[in-house]
Amino acid sequence: MAKVVHNGYGTQQYRQQDVMGASPIHLVVMAYDVAISSCEKQDFARATRAITILRDALNFDYAEAAVGLFRLYQWCLDCIRQGDYAAALQTLRELREAWATVEKRYMPLNPPPAYAPATVAGQSA
């Protein structure tokens, strides 16, 4: 049986492709995934970076929702700074679930590919 060796490059390349083809809502869900896994590992730097990305991406054109999320993100960052990863983790999981629900409910089931070459009578253009 052959052993598969992962050099990290393939994984990084896969993640980059996943990010490049993701919808804005899916990017938010992905950021929550990083924040959650980082809190589970008590990885201070990565958790704070992921939450900061979420916070900095807020659109204040929707002031009420953005301000509420901003305060929650700040609270999560404060919890992490104090070493209370469990409290931050619970909040992040709940927020991630809400965004995942939005993604499932409002995103098309079969989105078109990012690039699809034109075809005429079965031949590439």
mmCIF file of N, CA and C in Angstrom:
data_model
loop_
_atom_site.group_PDB
_atom_site.id
_atom_site.type_symbol
_atom_site.label_atom_id
_atom_site.label_comp_id
_atom_site.label_asym_id
_atom_site.label_seq_id
_atom_site.Cartn_x
_atom_site.Cartn_y
_atom_site.Cartn_z
ATOM 1 N N MET A 1 0.844 -1.180 0.000
ATOM 2 C CA MET A 1 0.000 0.000 0.000
ATOM 3 C C MET A 1 0.888 1.241 0.000
ATOM 4 N N ALA A 2 0.646 2.134 -0.919
ATOM 5 C CA ALA A 2 1.452 3.342 -1.037
ATOM 6 C C ALA A 2 1.063 4.341 0.047
ATOM 7 N N LYS A 3 2.057 5.013 0.549
ATOM 8 C CA LYS A 3 1.823 6.023 1.568
ATOM 9 C C LYS A 3 1.684 7.389 0.883
ATOM 10 N N VAL A 4 0.660 8.121 1.244
ATOM 11 C CA VAL A 4 0.450 9.448 0.683
ATOM 12 C C VAL A 4 1.153 10.453 1.580
ATOM 13 N N VAL A 5 1.993 11.256 0.977
ATOM 14 C CA VAL A 5 2.732 12.266 1.722
ATOM 15 C C VAL A 5 2.152 13.637 1.381
ATOM 16 N N HIS A 6 1.776 14.352 2.401
ATOM 17 C CA HIS A 6 1.248 15.698 2.207
ATOM 18 C C HIS A 6 2.364 16.684 2.507
ATOM 19 N N ASN A 7 2.691 17.498 1.517
ATOM 20 C CA ASN A 7 3.772 18.454 1.709
ATOM 21 C C ASN A 7 3.288 19.829 2.134
ATOM 22 N N GLY A 8 1.998 19.987 2.314
ATOM 23 C CA GLY A 8 1.464 21.280 2.712
ATOM 24 C C GLY A 8 1.148 22.165 1.526
ATOM 25 N N TYR A 9 1.927 22.051 0.452
ATOM 26 C CA TYR A 9 1.691 22.885 -0.725
ATOM 27 C C TYR A 9 0.352 22.548 -1.357
ATOM 28 N N GLY A 10 0.071 21.256 -1.502
ATOM 29 C CA GLY A 10 -1.197 20.841 -2.099
ATOM 30 C C GLY A 10 -2.376 21.297 -1.270
ATOM 31 N N THR A 11 -2.258 21.188 0.042
ATOM 32 C CA THR A 11 -3.321 21.631 0.938
ATOM 33 C C THR A 11 -3.512 23.136 0.824
ATOM 34 N N GLN A 12 -2.409 23.862 0.792
ATOM 35 C CA GLN A 12 -2.481 25.316 0.667
ATOM 36 C C GLN A 12 -3.097 25.710 -0.674
ATOM 37 N N GLN A 13 -2.712 25.015 -1.728
ATOM 38 C CA GLN A 13 -3.252 25.296 -3.054
ATOM 39 C C GLN A 13 -4.756 25.006 -3.083
ATOM 40 N N TYR A 14 -5.170 23.910 -2.453
ATOM 41 C CA TYR A 14 -6.593 23.563 -2.389
ATOM 42 C C TYR A 14 -7.369 24.643 -1.639
ATOM 43 N N ARG A 15 -6.836 25.086 -0.503
ATOM 44 C CA ARG A 15 -7.512 26.127 0.275
ATOM 45 C C ARG A 15 -7.634 27.415 -0.525
ATOM 46 N N GLN A 16 -6.561 27.756 -1.251
ATOM 47 C CA GLN A 16 -6.585 28.969 -2.050
ATOM 48 C C GLN A 16 -7.673 28.881 -3.119
ATOM 49 N N GLN A 17 -7.805 27.730 -3.767
ATOM 50 C CA GLN A 17 -8.846 27.548 -4.775
ATOM 51 C C GLN A 17 -10.229 27.616 -4.138
ATOM 52 N N ASP A 18 -10.365 27.041 -2.944
ATOM 53 C CA ASP A 18 -11.639 27.068 -2.233
ATOM 54 C C ASP A 18 -12.033 28.508 -1.912
ATOM 55 N N VAL A 19 -11.072 29.294 -1.453
ATOM 56 C CA VAL A 19 -11.332 30.691 -1.114
ATOM 57 C C VAL A 19 -11.675 31.492 -2.363
ATOM 58 N N MET A 20 -10.938 31.273 -3.434
ATOM 59 C CA MET A 20 -11.154 32.041 -4.664
ATOM 60 C C MET A 20 -12.540 31.786 -5.261
ATOM 61 N N GLY A 21 -13.076 30.589 -5.090
ATOM 62 C CA GLY A 21 -14.373 30.261 -5.662
ATOM 63 C C GLY A 21 -15.533 30.404 -4.701
ATOM 64 N N ALA A 22 -15.264 30.862 -3.483
ATOM 65 C CA ALA A 22 -16.300 30.917 -2.454
ATOM 66 C C ALA A 22 -17.143 32.183 -2.560
ATOM 67 N N SER A 23 -18.398 32.041 -2.174
ATOM 68 C CA SER A 23 -19.285 33.205 -2.087
ATOM 69 C C SER A 23 -18.882 34.025 -0.860
ATOM 70 N N PRO A 24 -19.270 35.291 -0.809
ATOM 71 C CA PRO A 24 -18.954 36.098 0.376
ATOM 72 C C PRO A 24 -19.471 35.471 1.673
ATOM 73 N N ILE A 25 -20.661 34.889 1.638
ATOM 74 C CA ILE A 25 -21.204 34.264 2.851
ATOM 75 C C ILE A 25 -20.378 33.043 3.231
ATOM 76 N N HIS A 26 -19.954 32.265 2.245
ATOM 77 C CA HIS A 26 -19.141 31.090 2.559
ATOM 78 C C HIS A 26 -17.785 31.508 3.128
ATOM 79 N N LEU A 27 -17.236 32.620 2.672
ATOM 80 C CA LEU A 27 -15.982 33.118 3.242
ATOM 81 C C LEU A 27 -16.157 33.447 4.725
ATOM 82 N N VAL A 28 -17.311 33.991 5.084
ATOM 83 C CA VAL A 28 -17.595 34.278 6.494
ATOM 84 C C VAL A 28 -17.645 32.974 7.283
ATOM 85 N N VAL A 29 -18.332 31.971 6.753
ATOM 86 C CA VAL A 29 -18.418 30.667 7.422
ATOM 87 C C VAL A 29 -17.020 30.068 7.573
ATOM 88 N N MET A 30 -16.201 30.188 6.546
ATOM 89 C CA MET A 30 -14.833 29.667 6.611
ATOM 90 C C MET A 30 -14.022 30.387 7.693
ATOM 91 N N ALA A 31 -14.203 31.694 7.824
ATOM 92 C CA ALA A 31 -13.497 32.445 8.867
ATOM 93 C C ALA A 31 -13.939 31.981 10.253
ATOM 94 N N TYR A 32 -15.231 31.715 10.409
ATOM 95 C CA TYR A 32 -15.712 31.162 11.682
ATOM 96 C C TYR A 32 -15.082 29.801 11.949
ATOM 97 N N ASP A 33 -14.954 28.969 10.918
ATOM 98 C CA ASP A 33 -14.335 27.652 11.100
ATOM 99 C C ASP A 33 -12.916 27.787 11.632
ATOM 100 N N VAL A 34 -12.170 28.737 11.089
ATOM 101 C CA VAL A 34 -10.800 28.969 11.557
ATOM 102 C C VAL A 34 -10.817 29.471 12.998
ATOM 103 N N ALA A 35 -11.693 30.410 13.298
ATOM 104 C CA ALA A 35 -11.773 30.944 14.660
ATOM 105 C C ALA A 35 -12.139 29.851 15.657
ATOM 106 N N ILE A 36 -13.091 29.010 15.296
ATOM 107 C CA ILE A 36 -13.539 27.932 16.185
ATOM 108 C C ILE A 36 -12.435 26.909 16.400
ATOM 109 N N SER A 37 -11.821 26.445 15.326
ATOM 110 C CA SER A 37 -10.763 25.435 15.488
ATOM 111 C C SER A 37 -9.580 26.011 16.263
ATOM 112 N N SER A 38 -9.305 27.292 16.071
ATOM 113 C CA SER A 38 -8.206 27.928 16.802
ATOM 114 C C SER A 38 -8.524 28.053 18.286
ATOM 115 N N CYS A 39 -9.769 28.361 18.618
ATOM 116 C CA CYS A 39 -10.167 28.414 20.031
ATOM 117 C C CYS A 39 -10.110 27.027 20.657
ATOM 118 N N GLU A 40 -10.520 26.016 19.900
ATOM 119 C CA GLU A 40 -10.458 24.645 20.420
ATOM 120 C C GLU A 40 -9.021 24.249 20.750
ATOM 121 N N LYS A 41 -8.077 24.738 19.964
ATOM 122 C CA LYS A 41 -6.653 24.437 20.185
ATOM 123 C C LYS A 41 -5.991 25.459 21.103
ATOM 124 N N GLN A 42 -6.748 26.447 21.530
ATOM 125 C CA GLN A 42 -6.252 27.562 22.329
ATOM 126 C C GLN A 42 -5.052 28.226 21.659
ATOM 127 N N ASP A 43 -5.183 28.418 20.362
ATOM 128 C CA ASP A 43 -4.171 29.093 19.552
ATOM 129 C C ASP A 43 -4.517 30.580 19.533
ATOM 130 N N PHE A 44 -3.915 31.306 20.451
ATOM 131 C CA PHE A 44 -4.241 32.719 20.654
ATOM 132 C C PHE A 44 -4.087 33.539 19.372
ATOM 133 N N ALA A 45 -2.938 33.436 18.721
ATOM 134 C CA ALA A 45 -2.655 34.273 17.551
ATOM 135 C C ALA A 45 -3.637 34.010 16.414
ATOM 136 N N ARG A 46 -3.870 32.758 16.127
ATOM 137 C CA ARG A 46 -4.748 32.419 15.001
ATOM 138 C C ARG A 46 -6.209 32.760 15.316
ATOM 139 N N ALA A 47 -6.633 32.517 16.546
ATOM 140 C CA ALA A 47 -8.015 32.835 16.934
ATOM 141 C C ALA A 47 -8.265 34.335 16.859
ATOM 142 N N THR A 48 -7.350 35.123 17.408
ATOM 143 C CA THR A 48 -7.546 36.575 17.370
ATOM 144 C C THR A 48 -7.476 37.103 15.940
ATOM 145 N N ARG A 49 -6.621 36.517 15.113
ATOM 146 C CA ARG A 49 -6.532 36.947 13.714
ATOM 147 C C ARG A 49 -7.848 36.667 12.983
ATOM 148 N N ALA A 50 -8.419 35.474 13.174
ATOM 149 C CA ALA A 50 -9.673 35.113 12.498
ATOM 150 C C ALA A 50 -10.823 36.011 12.948
ATOM 151 N N ILE A 51 -10.911 36.269 14.237
ATOM 152 C CA ILE A 51 -11.990 37.125 14.746
ATOM 153 C C ILE A 51 -11.794 38.568 14.277
ATOM 154 N N THR A 52 -10.554 39.009 14.226
ATOM 155 C CA THR A 52 -10.269 40.355 13.729
ATOM 156 C C THR A 52 -10.661 40.489 12.264
ATOM 157 N N ILE A 53 -10.431 39.452 11.480
ATOM 158 C CA ILE A 53 -10.850 39.462 10.071
ATOM 159 C C ILE A 53 -12.368 39.583 9.982
ATOM 160 N N LEU A 54 -13.076 38.817 10.798
ATOM 161 C CA LEU A 54 -14.539 38.910 10.814
ATOM 162 C C LEU A 54 -14.992 40.314 11.207
ATOM 163 N N ARG A 55 -14.375 40.853 12.232
ATOM 164 C CA ARG A 55 -14.741 42.188 12.721
ATOM 165 C C ARG A 55 -14.462 43.259 11.668
ATOM 166 N N ASP A 56 -13.293 43.173 11.036
ATOM 167 C CA ASP A 56 -12.906 44.195 10.067
ATOM 168 C C ASP A 56 -13.705 44.117 8.767
ATOM 169 N N ALA A 57 -14.362 42.993 8.524
ATOM 170 C CA ALA A 57 -15.155 42.821 7.302
ATOM 171 C C ALA A 57 -16.591 43.316 7.459
ATOM 172 N N LEU A 58 -16.949 43.771 8.638
ATOM 173 C CA LEU A 58 -18.326 44.219 8.866
ATOM 174 C C LEU A 58 -18.683 45.394 7.958
ATOM 175 N N ASN A 59 -19.912 45.384 7.482
ATOM 176 C CA ASN A 59 -20.432 46.442 6.626
ATOM 177 C C ASN A 59 -21.337 47.326 7.480
ATOM 178 N N PHE A 60 -20.856 48.509 7.806
ATOM 179 C CA PHE A 60 -21.612 49.388 8.692
ATOM 180 C C PHE A 60 -22.720 50.151 7.972
ATOM 181 N N ASP A 61 -22.954 49.824 6.694
ATOM 182 C CA ASP A 61 -24.154 50.336 6.022
ATOM 183 C C ASP A 61 -25.394 49.725 6.678
ATOM 184 N N TYR A 62 -25.198 48.568 7.294
ATOM 185 C CA TYR A 62 -26.260 47.891 8.048
ATOM 186 C C TYR A 62 -25.915 48.052 9.527
ATOM 187 N N ALA A 63 -26.032 49.277 10.006
ATOM 188 C CA ALA A 63 -25.469 49.684 11.285
ATOM 189 C C ALA A 63 -25.883 48.819 12.465
ATOM 190 N N GLU A 64 -27.160 48.559 12.622
ATOM 191 C CA GLU A 64 -27.618 47.834 13.809
ATOM 192 C C GLU A 64 -26.997 46.443 13.895
ATOM 193 N N ALA A 65 -27.047 45.701 12.804
ATOM 194 C CA ALA A 65 -26.470 44.352 12.792
ATOM 195 C C ALA A 65 -24.957 44.412 12.943
ATOM 196 N N ALA A 66 -24.322 45.346 12.249
ATOM 197 C CA ALA A 66 -22.860 45.447 12.296
ATOM 198 C C ALA A 66 -22.378 45.812 13.696
ATOM 199 N N VAL A 67 -23.064 46.742 14.338
ATOM 200 C CA VAL A 67 -22.663 47.142 15.696
ATOM 201 C C VAL A 67 -22.819 45.973 16.663
ATOM 202 N N GLY A 68 -23.902 45.229 16.541
ATOM 203 C CA GLY A 68 -24.098 44.063 17.405
ATOM 204 C C GLY A 68 -23.009 43.022 17.211
ATOM 205 N N LEU A 69 -22.687 42.729 15.956
ATOM 206 C CA LEU A 69 -21.615 41.763 15.682
ATOM 207 C C LEU A 69 -20.269 42.300 16.144
ATOM 208 N N PHE A 70 -20.022 43.590 15.934
ATOM 209 C CA PHE A 70 -18.773 44.202 16.379
ATOM 210 C C PHE A 70 -18.590 43.990 17.882
ATOM 211 N N ARG A 71 -19.640 44.244 18.638
ATOM 212 C CA ARG A 71 -19.567 44.073 20.100
ATOM 213 C C ARG A 71 -19.325 42.606 20.480
ATOM 214 N N LEU A 72 -19.980 41.683 19.773
ATOM 215 C CA LEU A 72 -19.756 40.258 20.053
ATOM 216 C C LEU A 72 -18.322 39.852 19.732
ATOM 217 N N TYR A 73 -17.797 40.334 18.607
ATOM 218 C CA TYR A 73 -16.415 40.006 18.248
ATOM 219 C C TYR A 73 -15.443 40.579 19.273
ATOM 220 N N GLN A 74 -15.692 41.814 19.711
ATOM 221 C CA GLN A 74 -14.827 42.412 20.730
ATOM 222 C C GLN A 74 -14.887 41.612 22.028
ATOM 223 N N TRP A 75 -16.084 41.173 22.387
ATOM 224 C CA TRP A 75 -16.246 40.374 23.599
ATOM 225 C C TRP A 75 -15.476 39.061 23.467
ATOM 226 N N CYS A 76 -15.574 38.413 22.303
ATOM 227 C CA CYS A 76 -14.829 37.166 22.072
ATOM 228 C C CYS A 76 -13.327 37.411 22.186
ATOM 229 N N LEU A 77 -12.857 38.512 21.599
ATOM 230 C CA LEU A 77 -11.430 38.840 21.696
ATOM 231 C C LEU A 77 -11.021 39.064 23.147
ATOM 232 N N ASP A 78 -11.855 39.748 23.921
ATOM 233 C CA ASP A 78 -11.570 39.965 25.343
ATOM 234 C C ASP A 78 -11.510 38.635 26.093
ATOM 235 N N CYS A 79 -12.453 37.738 25.808
ATOM 236 C CA CYS A 79 -12.452 36.418 26.452
ATOM 237 C C CYS A 79 -11.156 35.674 26.151
ATOM 238 N N ILE A 80 -10.750 35.694 24.902
ATOM 239 C CA ILE A 80 -9.528 34.986 24.502
ATOM 240 C C ILE A 80 -8.315 35.598 25.186
ATOM 241 N N ARG A 81 -8.257 36.918 25.250
ATOM 242 C CA ARG A 81 -7.134 37.581 25.936
ATOM 243 C C ARG A 81 -7.062 37.166 27.404
ATOM 244 N N GLN A 82 -8.227 36.883 27.996
ATOM 245 C CA GLN A 82 -8.282 36.462 29.397
ATOM 246 C C GLN A 82 -8.137 34.952 29.553
ATOM 247 N N GLY A 83 -7.994 34.246 28.434
ATOM 248 C CA GLY A 83 -7.829 32.799 28.479
ATOM 249 C C GLY A 83 -9.128 32.021 28.571
ATOM 250 N N ASP A 84 -10.259 32.695 28.418
ATOM 251 C CA ASP A 84 -11.562 32.031 28.492
ATOM 252 C C ASP A 84 -12.013 31.633 27.083
ATOM 253 N N TYR A 85 -11.332 30.631 26.537
ATOM 254 C CA TYR A 85 -11.632 30.174 25.180
ATOM 255 C C TYR A 85 -13.025 29.545 25.095
ATOM 256 N N ALA A 86 -13.477 28.913 26.172
ATOM 257 C CA ALA A 86 -14.773 28.224 26.150
ATOM 258 C C ALA A 86 -15.921 29.197 25.897
ATOM 259 N N ALA A 87 -15.893 30.353 26.536
ATOM 260 C CA ALA A 87 -16.962 31.337 26.342
ATOM 261 C C ALA A 87 -16.962 31.858 24.910
ATOM 262 N N ALA A 88 -15.784 32.189 24.411
ATOM 263 C CA ALA A 88 -15.681 32.666 23.026
ATOM 264 C C ALA A 88 -16.131 31.582 22.063
ATOM 265 N N LEU A 89 -15.740 30.359 22.339
ATOM 266 C CA LEU A 89 -16.069 29.229 21.467
ATOM 267 C C LEU A 89 -17.577 29.035 21.349
ATOM 268 N N GLN A 90 -18.285 29.125 22.446
ATOM 269 C CA GLN A 90 -19.740 28.953 22.420
ATOM 270 C C GLN A 90 -20.394 30.024 21.544
ATOM 271 N N THR A 91 -19.981 31.257 21.719
ATOM 272 C CA THR A 91 -20.540 32.353 20.919
ATOM 273 C C THR A 91 -20.199 32.192 19.447
ATOM 274 N N LEU A 92 -18.951 31.847 19.145
ATOM 275 C CA LEU A 92 -18.538 31.670 17.752
ATOM 276 C C LEU A 92 -19.299 30.534 17.080
ATOM 277 N N ARG A 93 -19.530 29.460 17.821
ATOM 278 C CA ARG A 93 -20.291 28.338 17.248
ATOM 279 C C ARG A 93 -21.725 28.754 16.915
ATOM 280 N N GLU A 94 -22.345 29.512 17.808
ATOM 281 C CA GLU A 94 -23.715 29.967 17.561
ATOM 282 C C GLU A 94 -23.772 30.911 16.358
ATOM 283 N N LEU A 95 -22.819 31.820 16.270
ATOM 284 C CA LEU A 95 -22.783 32.747 15.139
ATOM 285 C C LEU A 95 -22.509 32.006 13.832
ATOM 286 N N ARG A 96 -21.611 31.035 13.877
ATOM 287 C CA ARG A 96 -21.300 30.257 12.673
ATOM 288 C C ARG A 96 -22.539 29.508 12.190
ATOM 289 N N GLU A 97 -23.271 28.944 13.120
ATOM 290 C CA GLU A 97 -24.488 28.213 12.764
ATOM 291 C C GLU A 97 -25.496 29.144 12.091
ATOM 292 N N ALA A 98 -25.613 30.355 12.594
ATOM 293 C CA ALA A 98 -26.530 31.325 11.985
ATOM 294 C C ALA A 98 -26.101 31.660 10.557
ATOM 295 N N TRP A 99 -24.813 31.893 10.351
ATOM 296 C CA TRP A 99 -24.320 32.200 9.002
ATOM 297 C C TRP A 99 -24.460 30.996 8.076
ATOM 298 N N ALA A 100 -24.224 29.803 8.583
ATOM 299 C CA ALA A 100 -24.380 28.599 7.756
ATOM 300 C C ALA A 100 -25.839 28.424 7.339
ATOM 301 N N THR A 101 -26.765 28.761 8.233
ATOM 302 C CA THR A 101 -28.190 28.695 7.903
ATOM 303 C C THR A 101 -28.528 29.700 6.807
ATOM 304 N N VAL A 102 -28.001 30.899 6.924
ATOM 305 C CA VAL A 102 -28.214 31.916 5.883
ATOM 306 C C VAL A 102 -27.664 31.415 4.557
ATOM 307 N N GLU A 103 -26.486 30.842 4.599
ATOM 308 C CA GLU A 103 -25.862 30.335 3.371
ATOM 309 C C GLU A 103 -26.729 29.267 2.713
ATOM 310 N N LYS A 104 -27.219 28.327 3.500
ATOM 311 C CA LYS A 104 -28.049 27.245 2.953
ATOM 312 C C LYS A 104 -29.383 27.763 2.424
ATOM 313 N N ARG A 105 -29.952 28.698 3.128
ATOM 314 C CA ARG A 105 -31.284 29.177 2.780
ATOM 315 C C ARG A 105 -31.282 30.116 1.577
ATOM 316 N N TYR A 106 -30.269 30.936 1.455
ATOM 317 C CA TYR A 106 -30.315 31.990 0.449
ATOM 318 C C TYR A 106 -29.356 31.824 -0.720
ATOM 319 N N MET A 107 -28.462 30.887 -0.643
ATOM 320 C CA MET A 107 -27.542 30.672 -1.760
ATOM 321 C C MET A 107 -28.130 29.615 -2.682
ATOM 322 N N PRO A 108 -27.887 29.733 -3.994
ATOM 323 C CA PRO A 108 -28.421 28.727 -4.924
ATOM 324 C C PRO A 108 -27.840 27.350 -4.628
ATOM 325 N N LEU A 109 -28.660 26.322 -4.876
ATOM 326 C CA LEU A 109 -28.212 24.956 -4.617
ATOM 327 C C LEU A 109 -27.077 24.550 -5.542
ATOM 328 N N ASN A 110 -27.146 24.941 -6.782
ATOM 329 C CA ASN A 110 -26.116 24.607 -7.759
ATOM 330 C C ASN A 110 -25.611 25.880 -8.413
ATOM 331 N N PRO A 111 -24.721 26.607 -7.730
ATOM 332 C CA PRO A 111 -24.245 27.852 -8.321
ATOM 333 C C PRO A 111 -23.460 27.569 -9.590
ATOM 334 N N PRO A 112 -23.496 28.498 -10.534
ATOM 335 C CA PRO A 112 -22.738 28.282 -11.762
ATOM 336 C C PRO A 112 -21.248 28.283 -11.461
ATOM 337 N N PRO A 113 -20.457 27.569 -12.260
ATOM 338 C CA PRO A 113 -19.015 27.576 -12.034
ATOM 339 C C PRO A 113 -18.462 28.976 -12.260
ATOM 340 N N ALA A 114 -17.356 29.264 -11.599
ATOM 341 C CA ALA A 114 -16.742 30.578 -11.730
ATOM 342 C C ALA A 114 -16.330 30.838 -13.173
ATOM 343 N N TYR A 115 -15.946 29.784 -13.880
ATOM 344 C CA TYR A 115 -15.548 29.926 -15.273
ATOM 345 C C TYR A 115 -16.056 28.723 -16.037
ATOM 346 N N ALA A 116 -16.790 28.974 -17.062
ATOM 347 C CA ALA A 116 -17.267 27.890 -17.920
ATOM 348 C C ALA A 116 -17.039 28.311 -19.363
ATOM 349 N N PRO A 117 -16.152 27.621 -20.077
ATOM 350 C CA PRO A 117 -15.894 28.005 -21.457
ATOM 351 C C PRO A 117 -17.148 27.830 -22.304
ATOM 352 N N ALA A 118 -17.324 28.723 -23.233
ATOM 353 C CA ALA A 118 -18.475 28.648 -24.133
ATOM 354 C C ALA A 118 -18.320 27.451 -25.054
ATOM 355 N N THR A 119 -19.422 26.801 -25.338
ATOM 356 C CA THR A 119 -19.381 25.670 -26.261
ATOM 357 C C THR A 119 -20.418 25.872 -27.344
ATOM 358 N N VAL A 120 -20.071 25.432 -28.511
ATOM 359 C CA VAL A 120 -20.987 25.471 -29.642
ATOM 360 C C VAL A 120 -21.034 24.073 -30.209
ATOM 361 N N ALA A 121 -22.189 23.477 -30.200
ATOM 362 C CA ALA A 121 -22.377 22.123 -30.735
ATOM 363 C C ALA A 121 -21.362 21.152 -30.150
ATOM 364 N N GLY A 122 -21.114 21.287 -28.836
ATOM 365 C CA GLY A 122 -20.223 20.342 -28.166
ATOM 366 C C GLY A 122 -18.745 20.633 -28.347
ATOM 367 N N GLN A 123 -18.383 21.728 -29.010
ATOM 368 C CA GLN A 123 -16.976 22.064 -29.214
ATOM 369 C C GLN A 123 -16.633 23.297 -28.395
ATOM 370 N N SER A 124 -15.420 23.319 -27.904
ATOM 371 C CA SER A 124 -14.969 24.475 -27.131
ATOM 372 C C SER A 124 -14.815 25.674 -28.036
ATOM 373 N N ALA A 125 -15.037 26.836 -27.473
ATOM 374 C CA ALA A 125 -14.890 28.074 -28.249
ATOM 375 C C ALA A 125 -13.444 28.433 -28.426
#
